[in-house]
Short mmCIF file of C-alpha atoms in Angstrom, two decimals:
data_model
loop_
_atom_site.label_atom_id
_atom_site.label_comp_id
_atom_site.label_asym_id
_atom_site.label_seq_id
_atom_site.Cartn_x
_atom_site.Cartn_y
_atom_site.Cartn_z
CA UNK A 11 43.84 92.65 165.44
CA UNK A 12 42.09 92.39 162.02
CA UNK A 13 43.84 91.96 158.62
CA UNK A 14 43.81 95.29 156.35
CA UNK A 15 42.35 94.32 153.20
CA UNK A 16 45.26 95.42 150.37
CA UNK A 17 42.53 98.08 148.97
CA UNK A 18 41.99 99.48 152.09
CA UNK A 19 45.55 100.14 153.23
CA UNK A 20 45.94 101.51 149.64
CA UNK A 21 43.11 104.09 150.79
CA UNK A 22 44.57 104.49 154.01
CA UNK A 23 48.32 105.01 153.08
CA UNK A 24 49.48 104.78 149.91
CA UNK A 25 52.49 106.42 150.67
CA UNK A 26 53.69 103.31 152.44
CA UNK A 27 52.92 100.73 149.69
CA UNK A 28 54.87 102.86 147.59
CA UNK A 29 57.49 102.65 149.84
CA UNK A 30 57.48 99.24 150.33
CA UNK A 31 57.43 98.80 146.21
CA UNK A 32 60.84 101.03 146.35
CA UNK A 33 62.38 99.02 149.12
CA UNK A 34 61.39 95.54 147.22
CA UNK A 35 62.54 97.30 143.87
CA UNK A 36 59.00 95.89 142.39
CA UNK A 37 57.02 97.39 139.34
CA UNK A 38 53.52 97.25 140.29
CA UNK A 39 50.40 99.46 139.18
CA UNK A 40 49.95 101.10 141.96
CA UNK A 41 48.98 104.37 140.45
CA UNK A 42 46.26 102.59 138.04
CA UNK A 43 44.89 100.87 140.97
CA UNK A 44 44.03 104.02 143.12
CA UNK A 45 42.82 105.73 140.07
CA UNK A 46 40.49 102.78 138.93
CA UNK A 47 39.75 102.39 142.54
CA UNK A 48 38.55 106.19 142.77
CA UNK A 49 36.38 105.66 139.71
CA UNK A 50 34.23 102.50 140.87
CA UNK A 51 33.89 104.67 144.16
CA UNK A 52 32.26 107.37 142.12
CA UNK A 53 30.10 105.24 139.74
CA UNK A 54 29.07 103.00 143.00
CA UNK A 55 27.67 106.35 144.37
CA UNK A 56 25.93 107.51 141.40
CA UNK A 57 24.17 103.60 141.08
CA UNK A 58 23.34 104.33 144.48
CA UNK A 59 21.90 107.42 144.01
CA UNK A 60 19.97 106.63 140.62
CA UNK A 61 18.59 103.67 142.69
CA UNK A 62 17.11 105.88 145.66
CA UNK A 63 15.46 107.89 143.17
CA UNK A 64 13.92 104.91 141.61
CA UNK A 65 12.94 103.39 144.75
CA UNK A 66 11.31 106.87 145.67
CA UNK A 67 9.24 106.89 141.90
CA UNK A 68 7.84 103.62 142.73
CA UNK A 69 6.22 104.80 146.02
CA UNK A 70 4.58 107.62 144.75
CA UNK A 71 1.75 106.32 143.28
CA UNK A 72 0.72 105.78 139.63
CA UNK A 73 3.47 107.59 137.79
CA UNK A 74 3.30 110.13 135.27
CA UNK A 75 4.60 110.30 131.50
CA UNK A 76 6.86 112.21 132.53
CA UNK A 77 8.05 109.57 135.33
CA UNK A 78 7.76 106.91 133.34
CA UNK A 79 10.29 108.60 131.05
CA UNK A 80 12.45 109.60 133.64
CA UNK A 81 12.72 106.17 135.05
CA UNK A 82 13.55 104.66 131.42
CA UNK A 83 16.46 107.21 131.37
CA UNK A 84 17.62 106.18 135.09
CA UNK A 85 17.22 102.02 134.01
CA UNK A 86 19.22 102.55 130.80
CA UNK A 87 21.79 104.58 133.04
CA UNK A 88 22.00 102.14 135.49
CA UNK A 89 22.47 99.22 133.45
CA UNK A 90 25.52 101.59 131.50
CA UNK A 91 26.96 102.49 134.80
CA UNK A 92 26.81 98.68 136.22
CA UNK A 93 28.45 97.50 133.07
CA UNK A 94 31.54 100.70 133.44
CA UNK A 95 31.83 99.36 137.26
CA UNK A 96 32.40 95.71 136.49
CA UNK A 97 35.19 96.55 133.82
CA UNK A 98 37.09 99.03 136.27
CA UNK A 99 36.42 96.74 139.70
CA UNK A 100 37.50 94.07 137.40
CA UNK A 101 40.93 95.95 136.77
CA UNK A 102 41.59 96.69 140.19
CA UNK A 103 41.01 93.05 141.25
CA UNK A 104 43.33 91.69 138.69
CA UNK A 105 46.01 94.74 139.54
CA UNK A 106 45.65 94.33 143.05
CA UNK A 107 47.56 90.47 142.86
CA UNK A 108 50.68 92.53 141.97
CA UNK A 109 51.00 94.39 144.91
CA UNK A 110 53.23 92.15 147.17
CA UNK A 111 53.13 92.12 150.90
CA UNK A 112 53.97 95.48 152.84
CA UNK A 113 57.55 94.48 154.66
CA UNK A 114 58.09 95.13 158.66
CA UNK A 115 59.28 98.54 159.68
CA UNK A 116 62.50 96.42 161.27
CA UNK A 117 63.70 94.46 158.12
CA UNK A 118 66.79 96.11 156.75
CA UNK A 119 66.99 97.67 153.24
CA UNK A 120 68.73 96.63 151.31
CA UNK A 121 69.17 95.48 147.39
CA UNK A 122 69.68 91.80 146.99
CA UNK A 123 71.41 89.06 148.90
CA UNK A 124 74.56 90.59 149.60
CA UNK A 125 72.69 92.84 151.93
CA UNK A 126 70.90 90.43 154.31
CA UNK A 127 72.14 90.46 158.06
CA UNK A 128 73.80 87.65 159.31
CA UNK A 129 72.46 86.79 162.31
CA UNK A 130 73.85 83.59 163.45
CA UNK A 131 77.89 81.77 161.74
CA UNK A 132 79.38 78.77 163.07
CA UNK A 133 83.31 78.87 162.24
CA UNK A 134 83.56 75.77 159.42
CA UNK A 135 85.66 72.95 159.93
CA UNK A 136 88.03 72.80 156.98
CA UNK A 137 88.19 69.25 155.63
CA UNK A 138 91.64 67.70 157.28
CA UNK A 139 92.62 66.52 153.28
CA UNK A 140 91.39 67.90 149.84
CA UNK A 141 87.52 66.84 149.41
CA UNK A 142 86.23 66.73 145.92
CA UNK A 143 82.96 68.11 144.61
CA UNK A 144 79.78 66.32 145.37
CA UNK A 145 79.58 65.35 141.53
CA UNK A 146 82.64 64.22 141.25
CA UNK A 147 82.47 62.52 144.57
CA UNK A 148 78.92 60.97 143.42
CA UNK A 149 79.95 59.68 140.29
CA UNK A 150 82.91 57.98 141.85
CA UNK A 151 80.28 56.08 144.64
CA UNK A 152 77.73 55.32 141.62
CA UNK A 153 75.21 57.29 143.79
CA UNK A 154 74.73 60.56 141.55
CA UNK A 155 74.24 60.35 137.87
CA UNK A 156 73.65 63.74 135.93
CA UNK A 157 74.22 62.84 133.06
CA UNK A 158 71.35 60.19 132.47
CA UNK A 159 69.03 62.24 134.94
CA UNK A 160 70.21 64.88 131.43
CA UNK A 161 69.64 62.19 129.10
CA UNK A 162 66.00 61.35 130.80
CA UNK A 163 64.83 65.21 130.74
CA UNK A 164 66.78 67.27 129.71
CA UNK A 165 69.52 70.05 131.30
CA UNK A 166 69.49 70.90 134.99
CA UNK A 167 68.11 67.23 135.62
CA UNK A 168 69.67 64.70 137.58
CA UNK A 169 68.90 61.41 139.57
CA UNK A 170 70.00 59.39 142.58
CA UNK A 171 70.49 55.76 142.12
CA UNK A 172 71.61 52.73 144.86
CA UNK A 173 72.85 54.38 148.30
CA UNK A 174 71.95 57.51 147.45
CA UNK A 175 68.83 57.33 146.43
CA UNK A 176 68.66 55.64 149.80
CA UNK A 177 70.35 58.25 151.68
CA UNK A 178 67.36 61.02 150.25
CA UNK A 179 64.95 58.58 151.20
CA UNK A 180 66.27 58.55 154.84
CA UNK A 181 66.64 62.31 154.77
CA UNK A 182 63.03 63.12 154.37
CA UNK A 183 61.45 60.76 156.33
CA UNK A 184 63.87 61.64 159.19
CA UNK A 185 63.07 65.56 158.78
CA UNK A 186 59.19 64.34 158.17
CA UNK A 187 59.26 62.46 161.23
CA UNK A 188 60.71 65.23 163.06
CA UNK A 189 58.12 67.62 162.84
CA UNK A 190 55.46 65.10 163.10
CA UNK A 191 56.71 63.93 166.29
CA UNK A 192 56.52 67.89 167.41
CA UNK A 193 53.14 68.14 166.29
CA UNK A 194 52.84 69.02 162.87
CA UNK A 195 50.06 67.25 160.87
CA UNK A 196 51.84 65.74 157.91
CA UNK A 197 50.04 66.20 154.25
CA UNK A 198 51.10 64.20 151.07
CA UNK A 199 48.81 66.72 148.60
CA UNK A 200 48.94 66.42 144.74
CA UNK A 201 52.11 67.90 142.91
CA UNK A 202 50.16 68.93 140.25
CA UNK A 203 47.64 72.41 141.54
CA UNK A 204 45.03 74.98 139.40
CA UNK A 205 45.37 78.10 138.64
CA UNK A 206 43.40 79.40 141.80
CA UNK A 207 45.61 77.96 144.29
CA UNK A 208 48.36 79.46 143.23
CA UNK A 209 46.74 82.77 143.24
CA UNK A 210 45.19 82.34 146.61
CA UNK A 211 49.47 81.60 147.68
CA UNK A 212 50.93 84.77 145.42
CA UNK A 213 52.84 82.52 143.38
CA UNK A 214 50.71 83.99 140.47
CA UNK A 215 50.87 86.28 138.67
CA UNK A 216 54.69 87.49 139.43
CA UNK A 217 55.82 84.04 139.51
CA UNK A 218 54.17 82.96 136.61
CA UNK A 219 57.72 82.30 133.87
CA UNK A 220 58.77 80.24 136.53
CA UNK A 221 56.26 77.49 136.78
CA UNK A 222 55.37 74.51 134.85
CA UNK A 223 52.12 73.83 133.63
CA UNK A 224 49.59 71.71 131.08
CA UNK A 225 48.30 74.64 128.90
CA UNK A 226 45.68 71.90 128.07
CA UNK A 227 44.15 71.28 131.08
CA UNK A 228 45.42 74.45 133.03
CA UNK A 229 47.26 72.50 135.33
CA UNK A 230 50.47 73.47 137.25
CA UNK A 231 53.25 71.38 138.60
CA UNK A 232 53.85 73.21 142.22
CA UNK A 233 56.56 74.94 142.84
CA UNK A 234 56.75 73.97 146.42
CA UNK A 235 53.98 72.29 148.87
CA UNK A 236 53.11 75.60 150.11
CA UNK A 237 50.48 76.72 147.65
CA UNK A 238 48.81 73.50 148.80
CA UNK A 239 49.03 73.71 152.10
CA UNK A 240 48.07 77.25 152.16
CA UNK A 241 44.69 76.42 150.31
CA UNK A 242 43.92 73.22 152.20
CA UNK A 243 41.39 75.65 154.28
CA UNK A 244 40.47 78.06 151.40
CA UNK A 245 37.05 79.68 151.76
CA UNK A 246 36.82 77.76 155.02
CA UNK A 247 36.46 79.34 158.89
CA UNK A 248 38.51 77.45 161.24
CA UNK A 249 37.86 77.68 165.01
CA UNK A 250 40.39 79.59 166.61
CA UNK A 251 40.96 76.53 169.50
CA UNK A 252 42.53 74.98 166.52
CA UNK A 253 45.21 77.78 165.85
CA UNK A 254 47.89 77.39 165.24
CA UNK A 255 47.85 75.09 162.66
CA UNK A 256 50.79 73.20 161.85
CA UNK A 257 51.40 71.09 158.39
CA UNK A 258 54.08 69.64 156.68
CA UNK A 259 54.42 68.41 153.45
CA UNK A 260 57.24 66.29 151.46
CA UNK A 261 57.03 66.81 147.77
CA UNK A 262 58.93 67.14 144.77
CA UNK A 263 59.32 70.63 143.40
CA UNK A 264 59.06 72.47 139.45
CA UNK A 265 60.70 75.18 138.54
CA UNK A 266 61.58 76.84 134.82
CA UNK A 267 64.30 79.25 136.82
CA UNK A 268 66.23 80.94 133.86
CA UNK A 269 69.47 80.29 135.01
CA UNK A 270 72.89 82.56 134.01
CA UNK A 271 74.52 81.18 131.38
CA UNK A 272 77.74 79.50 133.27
CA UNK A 273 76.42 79.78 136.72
CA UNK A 274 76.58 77.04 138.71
CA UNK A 275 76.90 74.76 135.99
CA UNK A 276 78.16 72.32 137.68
CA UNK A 277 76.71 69.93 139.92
CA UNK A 278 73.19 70.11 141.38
CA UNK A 279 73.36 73.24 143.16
CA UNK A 280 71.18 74.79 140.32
CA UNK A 281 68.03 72.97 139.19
CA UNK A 282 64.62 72.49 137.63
CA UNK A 283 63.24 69.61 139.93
CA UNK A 284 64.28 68.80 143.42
CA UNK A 285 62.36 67.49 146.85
CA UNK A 286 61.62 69.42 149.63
CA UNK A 287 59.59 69.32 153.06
CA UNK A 288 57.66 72.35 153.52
CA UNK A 289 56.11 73.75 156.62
CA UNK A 290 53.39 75.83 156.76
CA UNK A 291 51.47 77.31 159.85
CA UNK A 292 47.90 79.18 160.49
CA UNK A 293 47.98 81.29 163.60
CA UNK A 294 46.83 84.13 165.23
CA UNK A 295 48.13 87.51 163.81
CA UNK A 296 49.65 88.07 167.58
CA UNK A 297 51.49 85.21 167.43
CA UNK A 298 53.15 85.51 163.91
CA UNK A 299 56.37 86.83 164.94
CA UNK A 300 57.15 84.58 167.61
CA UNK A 301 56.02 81.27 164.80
CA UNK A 302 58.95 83.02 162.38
CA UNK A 303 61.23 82.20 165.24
CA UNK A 304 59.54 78.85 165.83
CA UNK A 305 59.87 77.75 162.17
CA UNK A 306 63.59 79.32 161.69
CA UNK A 307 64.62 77.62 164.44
CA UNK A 308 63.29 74.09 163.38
CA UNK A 309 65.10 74.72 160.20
CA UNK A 310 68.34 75.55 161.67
CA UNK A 311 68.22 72.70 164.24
CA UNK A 312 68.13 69.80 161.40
CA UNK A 313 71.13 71.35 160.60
CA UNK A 314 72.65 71.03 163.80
CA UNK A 315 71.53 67.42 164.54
CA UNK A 316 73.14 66.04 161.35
CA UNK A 317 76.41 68.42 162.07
CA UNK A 318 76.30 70.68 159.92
CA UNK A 319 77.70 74.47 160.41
CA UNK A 320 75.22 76.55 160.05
CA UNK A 321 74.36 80.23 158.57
CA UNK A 322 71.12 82.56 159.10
CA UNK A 323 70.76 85.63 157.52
CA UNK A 324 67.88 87.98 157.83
CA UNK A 325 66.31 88.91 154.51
CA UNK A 326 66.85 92.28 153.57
CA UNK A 327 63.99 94.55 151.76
CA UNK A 328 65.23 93.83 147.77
CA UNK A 329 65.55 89.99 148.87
CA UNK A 330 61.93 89.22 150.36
CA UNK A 331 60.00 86.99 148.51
CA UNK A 332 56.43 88.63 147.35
CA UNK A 333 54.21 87.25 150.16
CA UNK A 334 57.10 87.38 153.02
CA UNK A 335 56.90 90.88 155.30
CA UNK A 336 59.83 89.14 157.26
CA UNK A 337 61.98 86.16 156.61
CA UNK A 338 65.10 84.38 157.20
CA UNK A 339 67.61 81.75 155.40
CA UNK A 340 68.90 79.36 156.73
CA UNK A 341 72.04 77.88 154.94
CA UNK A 342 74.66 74.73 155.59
CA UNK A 343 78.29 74.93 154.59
CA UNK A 344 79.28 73.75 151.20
CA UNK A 345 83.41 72.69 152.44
CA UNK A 346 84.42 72.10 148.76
CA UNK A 347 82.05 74.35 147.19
CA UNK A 348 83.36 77.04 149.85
CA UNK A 349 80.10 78.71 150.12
CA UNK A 350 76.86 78.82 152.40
CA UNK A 351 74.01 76.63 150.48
CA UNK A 352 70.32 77.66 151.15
CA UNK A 353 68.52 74.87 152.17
CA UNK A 354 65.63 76.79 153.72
CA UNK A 355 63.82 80.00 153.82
CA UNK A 356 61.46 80.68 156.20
CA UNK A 357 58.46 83.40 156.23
CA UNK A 358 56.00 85.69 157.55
CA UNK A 359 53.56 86.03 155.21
CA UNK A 360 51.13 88.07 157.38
CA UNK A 361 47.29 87.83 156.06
CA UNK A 362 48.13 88.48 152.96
CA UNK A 363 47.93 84.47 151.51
CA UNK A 364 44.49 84.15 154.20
CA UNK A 365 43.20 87.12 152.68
CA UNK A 366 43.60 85.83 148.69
CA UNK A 367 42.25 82.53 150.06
CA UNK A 368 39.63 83.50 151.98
CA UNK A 369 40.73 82.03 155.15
CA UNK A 370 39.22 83.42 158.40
CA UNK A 371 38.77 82.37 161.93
CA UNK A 372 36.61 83.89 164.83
CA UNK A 373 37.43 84.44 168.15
CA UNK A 374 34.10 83.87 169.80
CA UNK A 375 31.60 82.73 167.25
CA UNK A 376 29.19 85.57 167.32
CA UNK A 377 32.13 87.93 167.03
CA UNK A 378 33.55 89.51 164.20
CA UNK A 379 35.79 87.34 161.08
CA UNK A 380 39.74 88.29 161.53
CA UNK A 381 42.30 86.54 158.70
CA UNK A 382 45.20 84.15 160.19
CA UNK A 383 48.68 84.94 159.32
CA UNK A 384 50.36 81.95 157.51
CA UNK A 385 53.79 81.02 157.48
CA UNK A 386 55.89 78.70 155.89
CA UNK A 387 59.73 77.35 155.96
CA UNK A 388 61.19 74.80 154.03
CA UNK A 389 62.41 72.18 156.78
CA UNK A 390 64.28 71.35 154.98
CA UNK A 391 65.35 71.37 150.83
CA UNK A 392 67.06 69.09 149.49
CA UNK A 393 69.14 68.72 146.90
CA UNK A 394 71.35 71.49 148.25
CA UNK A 395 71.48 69.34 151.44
CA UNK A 396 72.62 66.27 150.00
CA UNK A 397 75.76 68.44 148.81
CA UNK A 398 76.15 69.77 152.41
CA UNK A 399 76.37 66.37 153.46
CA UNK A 400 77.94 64.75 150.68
CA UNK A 401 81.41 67.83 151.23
CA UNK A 402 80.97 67.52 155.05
CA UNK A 403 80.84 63.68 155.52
CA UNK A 404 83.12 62.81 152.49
CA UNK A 405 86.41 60.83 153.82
CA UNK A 406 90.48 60.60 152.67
CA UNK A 407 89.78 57.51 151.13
CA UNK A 408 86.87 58.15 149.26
CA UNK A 409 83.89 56.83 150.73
CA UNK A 410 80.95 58.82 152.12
CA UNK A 411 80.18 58.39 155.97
CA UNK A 412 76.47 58.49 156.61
CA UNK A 413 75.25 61.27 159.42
CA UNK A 414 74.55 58.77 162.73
CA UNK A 415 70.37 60.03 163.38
CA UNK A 416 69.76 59.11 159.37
CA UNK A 417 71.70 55.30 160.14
CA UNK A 418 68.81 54.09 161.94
CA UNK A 419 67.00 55.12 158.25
CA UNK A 420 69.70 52.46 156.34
CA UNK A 421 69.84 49.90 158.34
CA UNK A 422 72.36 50.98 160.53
CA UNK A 423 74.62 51.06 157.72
CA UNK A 424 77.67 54.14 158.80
CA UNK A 425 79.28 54.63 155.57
CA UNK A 426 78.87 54.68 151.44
CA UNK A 427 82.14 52.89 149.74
CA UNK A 428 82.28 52.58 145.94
CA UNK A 429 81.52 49.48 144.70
CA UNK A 430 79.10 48.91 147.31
CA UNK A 431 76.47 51.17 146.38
CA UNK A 432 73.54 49.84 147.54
CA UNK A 433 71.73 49.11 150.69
#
């Protein structure tokens, strides 16, 4: 069950990547590529032929004038053609990291979010009294602060302070010790990456007006964990008695995500730095679909142990993210908000990612190099979660009651009351 190179299924059937660009409503060059691809096939040939005849002239003996004139003509040739073939295979290379991943013949079509299937919907509890919003709710406990998290770095910032602060704390070591305790290896990596990584994870080029970065050093601030966990075995063959390979990853997050003017604008639904634990698995290319269940199912049952309703929508064809050929979302109920938040989305990425990284593992190790499929899910995001919890666990007289598995996390402390912030 080898990985098709993206070239090669290009070659094969490139009826079915242009499909998959229609379906995804993406703008790649896929017509450039399969010309420029045609072309280095052709000047390859003609190398190879020039060569032959020059490897032929040399055995012949003592060559002629004539020869020796002829073999002048086939170096300079050569040395034109080599210099044609790096500029076109040079093109294709760079084309080919716009091509996203080909989606699953079962994922539904569809446009944008409105379109995903909703595959699991627990029936909300409406709040027995009129909640407030989380940032009005977090102002009035002196847990949230916007506007000096504004005042620090500018719009779409925010910060935590006392209890709350707290309360994030205890959320992602609870979700990190979670996983860990179901065998996931846990990672702290740097949340700053190069330029390479994030290729070898498809968050560039497509995503590029969305990151952060030092032009000076060309340095990125990650988006998420998952271009580092991805690369943590770049260029690397890992035994295949270690698949799958499981890793998770709390870090904060960058993103420049031009926002709608009005949208969201209040609140911390919508914004340019968050934390998140990330998931990411390495596994055997049979066993890809059944780890999408795995992971979407870890996602969704955080949810349930801090009582949260829950939402899980399949990703339909215009709402895949580049590297996904499958996915899910996973989303808790905003009561006050009176919408589903995302707080994870979850991923099949195929071999695409162990194909840009150069990730392989062998089955036997005189037998033939296959690519892993790697997944990832966030398990989960926050802030979107502290607002689940914050409209779900508010209470008529204002204070905030604290989820019971995060209490053992604060000191067994069951509620947030304002005035008495901290911990």
């Amino acid at each position: 069950m080898g990985a098709v190179r993206p070239i090669d299924l290009i070659r094969e059937d490139p009826e079915r990547v242009r499909a998959t660009l229609a379906a995804r409503a993406f703008d790649a060059p896929l017509d450039r590529i399969i010309e420029n691809d045609d072309t280095a096939r052709r000047l390859r040939a003609e190398v190879e032929a020039l060569r032959a005849e020059r490897n032929k002239a040399s055995k012949g003996g003592p060559p002629s004038d004539e020869v020796k004139e002829r073999m002048r003509e086939v170096g300079d040739r050569i040395a034109t053609i080599e210099k044609d073939l790096s500029a076109v295979e040079g093109q294709v290379t760079a084309d080919l990291l716009w091509i996203p991943n080909v989606i699953d013949a079962d994922v539904p079509l569809g446009k944008g979010e409105a379109d995903n299937r909703v595959v699991r919907e627990d029936r909300p509890t409406p709040l027995p009294f009129q909640g407030i919003p989380h940032w009005e709710l977090g102002e009035r406990l002196g847990i949230l602060d916007i506007p000096r998290g504004t005042k620090l770095s500018g719009s779409r910032f925010y910060l935590f302070r006392g209890a709350g602060a707290a309360l994030q704390r205890a959320l992602i070591t609870w979700m990190l010790d979670v996983h860990v305790r179901d065998g996931f290896t846990e990672i702290y990596p740097p949340a700053v990456t190069r330029r390479d990584t994030l290729i070898a994870s498809g968050h560039l080029p497509h995503f590029d007006e969305n990151l952060y970065r030092d032009e000076d050093d060309d340095v990125w601030m990650i988006p998420t964990a998952e271009p580092q966990l991805v690369s943590l075995h770049r260029d690397e063959t890992v035994a295949f008695e270690q698949l799958p390979l499981r890793y998770v990853a709390y870090t904060p997050c960058f993103r420049r995500e031009h926002m709608s003017a009005g949208r969201d604008v209040r609140g911390i639904k919508r914004v340019h730095w968050f934390d998140k634990v990330e998931m990411v698995v390495l596994t055997a290319p049979e066993g890809s679909r059944q780890m999408l269940e795995e992971l979407t199912a870890r996602a969704t049952m955080l949810l349930e142990r801090l009582e949260l309703p829950v939402q899980v929508t399949e990703r339909c064809s215009g709402d895949l993210g580049f590297v996904a050929k499958k996915g899910f979302d996973v989303q808790a109920w905003g009561p006050v908000m009176g919408e589903w938040l995302e707080v994870s989305s979850c991923s099949d990425g195929g071999s695409l990612q162990a194909e840009r990284a150069n990730i392989r593992f062998k089955r036997d190790p005189k037998g033939k190099a296959e690519r892993p499929h790697i997944l990832n899910a966030s398990g989960v995001a926050l802030p979107r979660l502290m607002i689940a919890i914050m409209e779900n666990y508010q209470q008529p007289d204002g204070s905030l009651a604290i989820p019971a598995v995060l209490r053992p996390y604060l000191h067994g402390r069951e509620r947030i009351v304002a005035g008495e912030s901290t911990l």
